Coordinates of C-alpha atoms in Angstrom, one line a residue:
Chain A
X9 CA 6.1 17.8 -22.3
X10 CA 6.6 16.8 -18.6
X11 CA 3.2 18.1 -17.7
X12 CA 1.5 15.7 -20.0
X13 CA 3.4 12.9 -18.4
X14 CA 2.4 13.9 -14.9
X15 CA -1.2 14.0 -16.1
X16 CA -1.5 11.2 -18.6
X17 CA 1.5 8.9 -18.9
X18 CA 1.0 7.7 -22.5
X19 CA 4.1 5.3 -22.0
X20 CA 2.1 3.4 -19.3
X21 CA -0.8 3.1 -21.6
X22 CA 1.5 1.9 -24.4
X23 CA 2.9 -0.8 -22.1
X24 CA -0.8 -2.0 -21.3
X25 CA -2.0 -1.9 -25.0
X26 CA -2.5 -5.5 -25.1
X27 CA -4.7 -5.4 -22.2
X28 CA -6.8 -2.7 -24.0
X29 CA -6.9 -4.7 -27.2
X30 CA -8.2 -7.8 -25.2
X31 CA -10.5 -5.8 -23.3
X32 CA -12.0 -4.3 -26.7
X33 CA -12.2 -7.7 -28.4
X34 CA -13.8 -8.9 -25.3
X35 CA -16.6 -6.1 -25.3
X36 CA -17.0 -6.6 -29.0
X37 CA -17.6 -10.4 -28.4
X38 CA -20.0 -9.8 -25.5
X39 CA -22.0 -7.2 -27.4
X40 CA -22.5 -9.3 -30.2
X41 CA -23.8 -12.2 -28.5
X42 CA -26.2 -10.0 -26.3
X43 CA -27.1 -8.4 -29.3
X44 CA -28.1 -11.6 -31.1
X45 CA -30.0 -12.7 -27.8
X46 CA -31.9 -9.4 -27.5
X47 CA -32.8 -9.5 -31.3
X48 CA -34.4 -12.8 -31.2
X49 CA -36.1 -12.1 -27.6
X50 CA -37.2 -8.8 -28.8
X51 CA -38.8 -10.3 -31.8
X52 CA -40.4 -13.0 -29.9
X53 CA -41.6 -10.4 -27.1
X54 CA -42.8 -8.1 -29.7
X55 CA -45.0 -10.8 -31.4
X56 CA -46.3 -11.9 -28.2
X57 CA -47.0 -8.4 -27.2
X58 CA -49.5 -8.0 -30.0
X59 CA -51.1 -11.4 -29.8
X60 CA -54.8 -11.4 -28.9
X61 CA -54.2 -14.1 -26.5
X62 CA -54.3 -12.3 -23.0
X63 CA -52.0 -14.8 -21.3
X64 CA -49.6 -14.0 -24.2
X65 CA -49.5 -10.3 -24.2
X66 CA -49.7 -9.9 -20.4
X67 CA -46.7 -12.1 -19.9
X68 CA -44.7 -10.0 -22.7
X69 CA -46.1 -6.7 -21.2
X70 CA -45.1 -7.7 -17.9
X71 CA -41.6 -8.8 -19.1
X72 CA -40.9 -5.3 -20.7
X73 CA -42.3 -3.2 -17.6
X74 CA -40.2 -5.5 -15.0
X75 CA -37.0 -5.1 -17.2
X76 CA -37.5 -1.2 -17.8
X77 CA -38.3 -0.6 -14.1
X78 CA -35.4 -2.6 -12.6
X79 CA -31.6 -1.5 -13.1
X80 CA -29.5 -3.7 -15.2
X81 CA -27.2 -4.1 -12.3
X82 CA -29.8 -5.9 -10.4
X83 CA -30.7 -8.0 -13.2
X84 CA -27.0 -9.1 -13.9
X85 CA -26.9 -10.2 -10.1
X86 CA -30.2 -12.0 -10.4
X87 CA -29.1 -13.9 -13.0
X88 CA -25.6 -14.4 -12.1
X89 CA -25.6 -15.2 -8.4
X90 CA -29.1 -16.5 -7.9
X91 CA -29.7 -18.8 -10.8
X92 CA -29.4 -22.5 -9.6
X93 CA -27.8 -25.1 -11.7
X94 CA -29.6 -25.3 -15.2
X95 CA -30.8 -28.6 -16.1
X96 CA -29.4 -28.8 -19.6
X97 CA -26.0 -27.4 -18.7
X98 CA -25.8 -29.4 -15.5
X99 CA -24.0 -26.5 -14.0
X100 CA -24.2 -22.7 -13.0
X101 CA -23.8 -20.2 -15.4
X102 CA -20.2 -18.7 -15.3
X103 CA -19.8 -14.9 -15.3
X104 CA -19.5 -14.4 -19.0
X105 CA -22.4 -16.6 -19.9
X106 CA -24.4 -14.8 -17.0
X107 CA -23.4 -11.1 -17.9
X108 CA -24.3 -12.0 -21.7
X109 CA -27.5 -13.3 -20.9
X110 CA -28.5 -10.5 -18.6
X111 CA -27.4 -7.9 -21.1
X112 CA -29.4 -9.9 -23.9
X113 CA -32.4 -10.2 -21.7
X114 CA -32.5 -6.6 -20.8
X115 CA -31.6 -5.1 -24.2
X116 CA -34.6 -7.4 -25.6
X117 CA -37.1 -5.5 -23.6
X118 CA -36.1 -2.4 -25.3
X119 CA -35.5 -4.0 -28.7
X120 CA -39.2 -5.4 -28.6
X121 CA -40.8 -1.9 -28.1
X122 CA -38.9 -0.7 -31.3
X123 CA -39.4 -3.9 -33.3
X124 CA -43.3 -3.8 -32.2
X125 CA -43.5 -0.2 -33.6
X126 CA -41.7 -1.4 -36.8
X127 CA -44.2 -4.2 -37.1
X128 CA -47.4 -1.9 -36.3
X129 CA -46.1 0.4 -39.3
X130 CA -46.4 -2.5 -41.8
X131 CA -49.6 -1.7 -43.6
X132 CA -52.4 -4.2 -43.2
X133 CA -52.6 -4.7 -47.1
X134 CA -49.2 -6.5 -46.7
X135 CA -50.6 -9.1 -44.3
X136 CA -53.6 -9.5 -46.3
X137 CA -52.0 -10.0 -49.6
X138 CA -49.7 -12.5 -47.9
X139 CA -52.9 -14.4 -46.6
X140 CA -54.5 -14.3 -50.0
X141 CA -51.5 -16.3 -51.6
X142 CA -52.2 -18.8 -48.9
X143 CA -49.1 -18.1 -46.3
X144 CA -49.4 -19.2 -43.0
X145 CA -49.0 -17.0 -40.0
X146 CA -45.1 -17.7 -39.5
X147 CA -44.4 -17.6 -43.1
X148 CA -46.1 -14.1 -43.4
X149 CA -44.2 -12.9 -40.4
X150 CA -40.9 -14.6 -41.7
X151 CA -41.2 -13.6 -45.5
X152 CA -43.3 -10.3 -45.5
X153 CA -43.8 -8.6 -42.4
X154 CA -40.4 -8.7 -40.3
X155 CA -38.0 -8.0 -43.3
X156 CA -40.1 -4.9 -43.9
X157 CA -40.4 -4.1 -40.1
X158 CA -36.7 -4.6 -39.2
X159 CA -35.5 -2.4 -42.4
X160 CA -37.9 0.3 -41.2
X161 CA -36.6 0.3 -37.5
X162 CA -33.1 -0.5 -38.2
X163 CA -31.7 3.0 -37.0
X164 CA -33.5 3.1 -33.7
X165 CA -32.3 -0.6 -33.3
X166 CA -28.7 0.6 -34.1
X167 CA -29.0 3.3 -31.7
X168 CA -30.4 0.9 -28.9
X169 CA -27.1 -1.4 -29.9
X170 CA -25.0 1.3 -28.8
X171 CA -26.7 1.9 -25.5
X172 CA -26.0 -2.2 -25.2
X173 CA -22.3 -1.7 -26.1
X174 CA -22.2 1.1 -23.1
X175 CA -24.1 -1.0 -21.0
X176 CA -21.8 -4.1 -21.3
X177 CA -19.1 -2.3 -19.2
X178 CA -21.3 -3.3 -16.3
X179 CA -20.7 -6.8 -16.5
X180 CA -17.1 -6.0 -15.0
X181 CA -19.3 -5.9 -11.7
X182 CA -19.3 -9.7 -11.7
X183 CA -15.7 -10.3 -12.8
X184 CA -15.9 -10.2 -16.7
X185 CA -12.9 -8.9 -18.0
X186 CA -13.7 -6.3 -20.9
X187 CA -12.8 -3.0 -21.8
X188 CA -13.6 -1.4 -18.8
X189 CA -11.9 -4.1 -17.0
X190 CA -8.6 -3.1 -18.8
X191 CA -9.0 0.3 -17.2
X192 CA -9.3 -1.1 -13.7
X193 CA -6.0 -3.3 -14.4
X194 CA -4.0 0.0 -14.5
X195 CA -6.0 1.5 -11.7
X196 CA -5.2 -1.7 -9.7
X197 CA -1.6 -2.2 -10.7
X198 CA -0.4 1.2 -11.2
X199 CA -3.0 3.5 -9.3
X200 CA -3.2 5.6 -12.4
X201 CA -6.9 6.4 -12.8
X202 CA -6.5 8.9 -15.7
X203 CA -4.3 6.5 -17.7
X204 CA -6.9 3.7 -17.3
X205 CA -10.3 5.5 -17.6
X206 CA -9.4 8.4 -20.1
X207 CA -8.0 5.6 -22.3
X208 CA -11.2 3.4 -21.9
X209 CA -13.5 6.4 -22.4
X210 CA -11.9 7.6 -25.7
X211 CA -12.4 3.6 -26.7
X212 CA -15.8 3.8 -25.8
X213 CA -16.2 7.2 -27.7
X214 CA -14.7 6.0 -30.8
X215 CA -17.3 2.9 -30.9
X216 CA -20.2 5.2 -30.0
X217 CA -19.3 7.7 -32.9
X218 CA -18.7 4.7 -35.2
X219 CA -22.2 3.6 -34.3
X220 CA -23.7 7.0 -34.7
X221 CA -22.5 7.2 -38.2
X222 CA -23.7 3.7 -39.2
X223 CA -27.0 4.8 -37.7
X224 CA -27.2 7.9 -39.9
X225 CA -26.1 6.0 -43.0
X226 CA -28.9 3.6 -42.3
X227 CA -31.5 6.3 -41.8
X228 CA -30.4 8.0 -45.0
X229 CA -30.6 4.7 -46.9
X230 CA -33.5 3.2 -45.4
X231 CA -35.7 6.4 -45.4
X232 CA -37.9 7.7 -42.6
X233 CA -37.5 5.7 -39.4
X234 CA -40.4 5.0 -36.9
X235 CA -39.5 5.2 -33.4
Chain B
X5 CA -37.8 -17.2 6.0
X6 CA -40.0 -14.6 7.4
X7 CA -37.5 -13.6 10.0
X8 CA -35.0 -13.1 7.4
X9 CA -37.5 -10.7 5.3
X10 CA -38.3 -9.1 8.5
X11 CA -34.7 -8.5 9.7
X12 CA -33.5 -7.5 6.0
X13 CA -36.2 -5.2 5.2
X14 CA -34.9 -2.2 7.6
X15 CA -31.6 -2.4 5.8
X16 CA -33.0 -2.3 2.4
X17 CA -35.2 0.6 3.5
X18 CA -31.9 2.5 4.4
X19 CA -30.7 1.9 1.0
X20 CA -33.9 2.8 -0.7
X21 CA -33.8 6.1 1.4
X22 CA -30.3 6.9 -0.1
X23 CA -31.3 6.1 -3.6
X24 CA -34.3 8.3 -3.1
X25 CA -31.9 11.3 -2.0
X26 CA -29.3 10.7 -4.6
X27 CA -32.1 10.5 -7.2
X28 CA -33.8 13.6 -6.0
X29 CA -30.8 15.8 -5.8
X30 CA -30.0 14.5 -9.4
X31 CA -33.1 15.3 -11.0
X32 CA -32.6 18.8 -9.6
X33 CA -29.1 19.5 -10.5
X34 CA -29.3 17.3 -13.6
X35 CA -32.4 19.4 -14.8
X36 CA -30.9 22.6 -14.1
X37 CA -27.7 22.0 -16.2
X38 CA -29.8 20.4 -18.9
X39 CA -32.3 23.3 -19.3
X40 CA -29.3 25.7 -19.5
X41 CA -27.5 23.5 -21.8
X42 CA -30.7 23.0 -24.0
X43 CA -31.7 26.5 -24.1
X44 CA -28.4 27.8 -25.3
X45 CA -28.1 25.0 -27.8
X46 CA -31.3 26.1 -29.4
X47 CA -30.2 29.6 -29.6
X48 CA -28.4 28.3 -32.7
X49 CA -25.2 30.4 -32.1
X50 CA -22.5 28.2 -33.7
X51 CA -19.9 29.1 -31.0
X52 CA -22.2 28.2 -28.2
X53 CA -23.7 25.1 -29.9
X54 CA -20.7 23.1 -31.3
X55 CA -19.0 22.8 -27.8
X56 CA -22.3 21.9 -26.1
X57 CA -22.9 19.5 -28.8
X58 CA -19.5 17.9 -28.0
X59 CA -20.3 17.9 -24.0
X60 CA -23.4 15.9 -25.0
X61 CA -21.8 13.7 -27.4
X62 CA -18.9 12.8 -25.1
X63 CA -21.3 12.2 -22.1
X64 CA -23.8 10.2 -24.0
X65 CA -20.9 8.1 -26.0
X66 CA -19.2 6.7 -22.6
X67 CA -20.8 4.8 -20.1
X68 CA -21.8 6.3 -17.0
X69 CA -19.5 3.9 -14.9
X70 CA -16.5 5.7 -16.6
X71 CA -17.9 9.2 -15.5
X72 CA -18.1 8.0 -12.1
X73 CA -14.8 6.5 -12.1
X74 CA -13.3 9.8 -13.4
X75 CA -15.0 12.2 -11.1
X76 CA -14.3 10.0 -8.0
X77 CA -10.5 9.1 -8.9
X78 CA -9.2 11.6 -11.6
X79 CA -10.2 14.9 -10.0
X80 CA -8.5 14.2 -6.9
X81 CA -5.4 13.7 -8.9
X82 CA -5.5 17.3 -10.0
X83 CA -4.5 18.0 -6.4
X84 CA -7.0 20.9 -6.2
X85 CA -8.4 21.0 -2.8
X86 CA -12.1 21.5 -3.5
X87 CA -12.0 18.7 -6.3
X88 CA -11.1 16.2 -3.5
X89 CA -14.6 14.8 -3.6
X90 CA -16.1 12.4 -1.3
X91 CA -18.2 9.4 -3.0
X92 CA -21.5 11.0 -2.1
X93 CA -20.9 14.4 -3.9
X94 CA -19.0 12.6 -6.7
X95 CA -21.7 10.3 -7.4
X96 CA -24.5 13.3 -7.5
X97 CA -22.4 15.3 -9.7
X98 CA -21.3 12.5 -12.0
X99 CA -24.9 11.3 -12.4
X100 CA -26.2 15.1 -12.7
X101 CA -23.9 15.5 -15.6
X102 CA -25.1 12.4 -17.1
X103 CA -28.7 13.6 -16.7
X104 CA -28.2 16.7 -17.9
X105 CA -27.7 15.5 -21.4
X106 CA -31.0 13.9 -21.6
X107 CA -32.5 16.9 -20.2
X108 CA -30.9 19.1 -22.8
X109 CA -32.0 17.1 -25.7
X110 CA -35.6 17.1 -24.3
X111 CA -35.4 20.8 -23.6
X112 CA -34.1 21.5 -27.1
X113 CA -36.8 19.3 -28.8
X114 CA -39.6 21.0 -26.9
X115 CA -38.2 24.5 -27.8
X116 CA -38.1 23.2 -31.5
X117 CA -41.5 22.0 -31.4
X118 CA -43.1 25.3 -30.4
X119 CA -44.1 26.7 -33.8
X120 CA -41.4 29.2 -35.4
X121 CA -44.0 32.1 -35.8
X122 CA -44.4 32.4 -32.1
X123 CA -41.0 33.7 -31.4
X124 CA -41.0 35.7 -34.6
X125 CA -44.0 37.4 -33.6
X126 CA -42.3 37.9 -30.1
X127 CA -39.1 39.3 -31.7
X128 CA -41.2 41.7 -33.9
X129 CA -42.9 43.1 -30.9
X130 CA -39.4 44.1 -29.9
X131 CA -38.7 41.5 -27.5
X132 CA -35.1 40.3 -27.3
X133 CA -34.1 36.7 -28.1
X134 CA -34.1 36.0 -24.2
X135 CA -37.4 37.8 -23.6
X136 CA -39.1 35.9 -26.3
X137 CA -37.8 32.8 -25.3
X138 CA -38.8 33.4 -21.4
X139 CA -42.3 34.6 -21.9
X140 CA -43.3 33.2 -25.2
X141 CA -41.5 30.1 -26.2
X142 CA -40.7 28.3 -22.8
X143 CA -44.2 28.4 -21.2
X144 CA -45.6 26.5 -24.1
X145 CA -42.4 24.0 -24.5
X146 CA -42.6 23.2 -20.8
X147 CA -45.7 21.1 -21.2
X148 CA -44.0 18.9 -24.0
X149 CA -41.0 18.3 -21.5
X150 CA -43.1 16.7 -18.7
X151 CA -43.7 13.4 -20.5
X152 CA -40.0 12.7 -21.2
X153 CA -38.7 13.7 -18.0
X154 CA -40.5 10.9 -16.4
X155 CA -38.5 8.5 -18.5
X156 CA -35.4 10.6 -17.5
X157 CA -36.3 10.3 -14.0
X158 CA -36.3 6.4 -14.1
X159 CA -32.9 6.3 -16.0
X160 CA -31.6 8.2 -12.9
X161 CA -33.0 5.9 -10.4
X162 CA -31.6 3.1 -12.3
X163 CA -28.3 5.0 -12.6
X164 CA -28.0 5.0 -9.0
X165 CA -27.6 1.5 -8.7
X166 CA -24.2 1.9 -10.2
X167 CA -22.9 4.2 -7.7
X168 CA -22.7 1.4 -5.2
X169 CA -19.2 0.8 -6.6
X170 CA -17.7 3.7 -4.9
X171 CA -18.9 2.6 -1.7
X172 CA -22.3 4.6 -1.3
X173 CA -24.8 2.6 0.7
X174 CA -27.7 2.8 -1.7
X175 CA -30.2 -0.1 -2.6
X176 CA -27.9 -2.5 -4.5
X177 CA -25.0 -2.0 -1.7
X178 CA -27.5 -2.6 1.0
X179 CA -28.7 -5.6 -0.7
X180 CA -25.1 -7.0 -1.4
X181 CA -24.6 -6.6 2.5
X182 CA -27.8 -8.4 3.4
X183 CA -26.5 -10.9 1.2
X184 CA -23.4 -11.5 3.1
X185 CA -25.4 -11.8 6.1
X186 CA -27.7 -14.4 4.8
X187 CA -25.8 -16.1 1.7
X188 CA -28.2 -18.9 1.4
X189 CA -31.2 -16.2 0.6
X190 CA -29.5 -14.4 -2.4
X191 CA -32.2 -14.9 -4.7
X192 CA -34.9 -13.8 -2.1
X193 CA -32.8 -10.6 -1.1
X194 CA -31.8 -9.5 -4.7
X195 CA -35.5 -10.2 -5.7
X196 CA -36.7 -8.0 -2.8
X197 CA -34.4 -5.4 -4.0
X198 CA -35.5 -5.5 -7.6
X199 CA -39.0 -5.2 -6.3
X200 CA -38.3 -2.1 -4.5
X201 CA -36.7 -0.6 -7.5
X202 CA -39.9 -1.7 -9.4
X203 CA -42.0 0.1 -6.9
X204 CA -40.3 3.2 -7.2
X205 CA -39.9 3.1 -11.3
X206 CA -43.0 1.7 -12.1
X207 CA -45.4 4.5 -10.7
X208 CA -43.0 7.0 -12.3
X209 CA -43.4 5.5 -15.8
X210 CA -47.2 5.0 -15.4
X211 CA -47.4 8.8 -14.4
X212 CA -45.3 9.6 -17.4
X213 CA -47.7 7.7 -19.7
X214 CA -50.5 9.5 -18.4
X215 CA -48.7 12.8 -18.8
X216 CA -48.1 12.0 -22.3
X217 CA -51.8 11.4 -23.3
X218 CA -52.5 14.5 -21.5
X219 CA -50.0 16.9 -22.8
X220 CA -48.7 15.1 -25.9
X221 CA -45.0 14.7 -26.1
X222 CA -41.9 15.5 -28.2
X223 CA -40.0 13.0 -30.7
X224 CA -36.7 12.8 -29.3
X225 CA -33.6 12.0 -31.7
X226 CA -32.7 8.5 -30.6

């Protein structure tokens, strides 16, 4: 068994297990909060993008293009390093808040494209039906269009969530401790890249596999998806 | 203000050049690996399909940052001399492998989009599986691959930002250096960096969209 210990010393990994658990939990929280932001931003941007008001849809389209054409890393840097003190908060964002907001805004652009496809797939009759019973625009969206749209695009949204979880590793660049950071700890303290990064890789792969089967399940339960 | 912009731009341009170099090498090698993997996978021999499926699944399921660290830090630990990679080849190799998974899926989807009758007709005239692939199926599939490849190229360009972490002086790194010289102008410098990325990526995305209206496209599994 010695040759395994040379390449991958699982005893060291066992020693650092609490770090990995902490990193995993941190990644889960970061992803969950960023997911919340991205879904809210994505829905608003999707609705703006479909508006007939040129100002609204141009802003939305510009936002999506800007996010899609620049790397996430530079978005994280811009938000964390360059935003001045925020008026309501009365201080600058710390690295965790900055990272989560950047991740959420980034994923929001991709989510908005998926959500827009979902909204567009809802047949006109649904909206007309809602109008004829006297629903306002917001009511139509809230009670008729969005629930159906989200059900229809749940699989691609879940796929994008898997990407979001992977991307959350980038917030380690601004010093947030998460799953990838746990690997860095082993690299820095023990100079053991294999033990650190292979373990982290396996954790991410496990998350991805779970997300993939959830996506499959959603696809089967909710029928054909639009993408 | 103006002086700072003027004095920073040459450094950022050097960084952009490096980003350009890495992205070009990567699209080349990544496509090469990806086309081979995608073609082999579409041949539908279980012995080949499953291991290659695992290759794609593993690379897709882990962040690129991890691949980069594994190639740059782990391969040298094996002690084999030609695996002691410098930062630049390590970055190109890791990014090419990551890219190849996207290309492989595109190639496979495009090949599957060509009607089955085409390859059946080719086989019935006595062509081998490889001949029918090369002379009949691929020429028709290539058109469908062009639009999504634009998206892949943008993914690569954005991916190059991450290789700054192993010390390659590409655009993000150049921006970081510039902010160390002018710490007060961080927003402007990172803003300029973002604009340069935008100037590189946006035309590619537009071109891909144009190609899509011209050639049609394949629906990729999400």
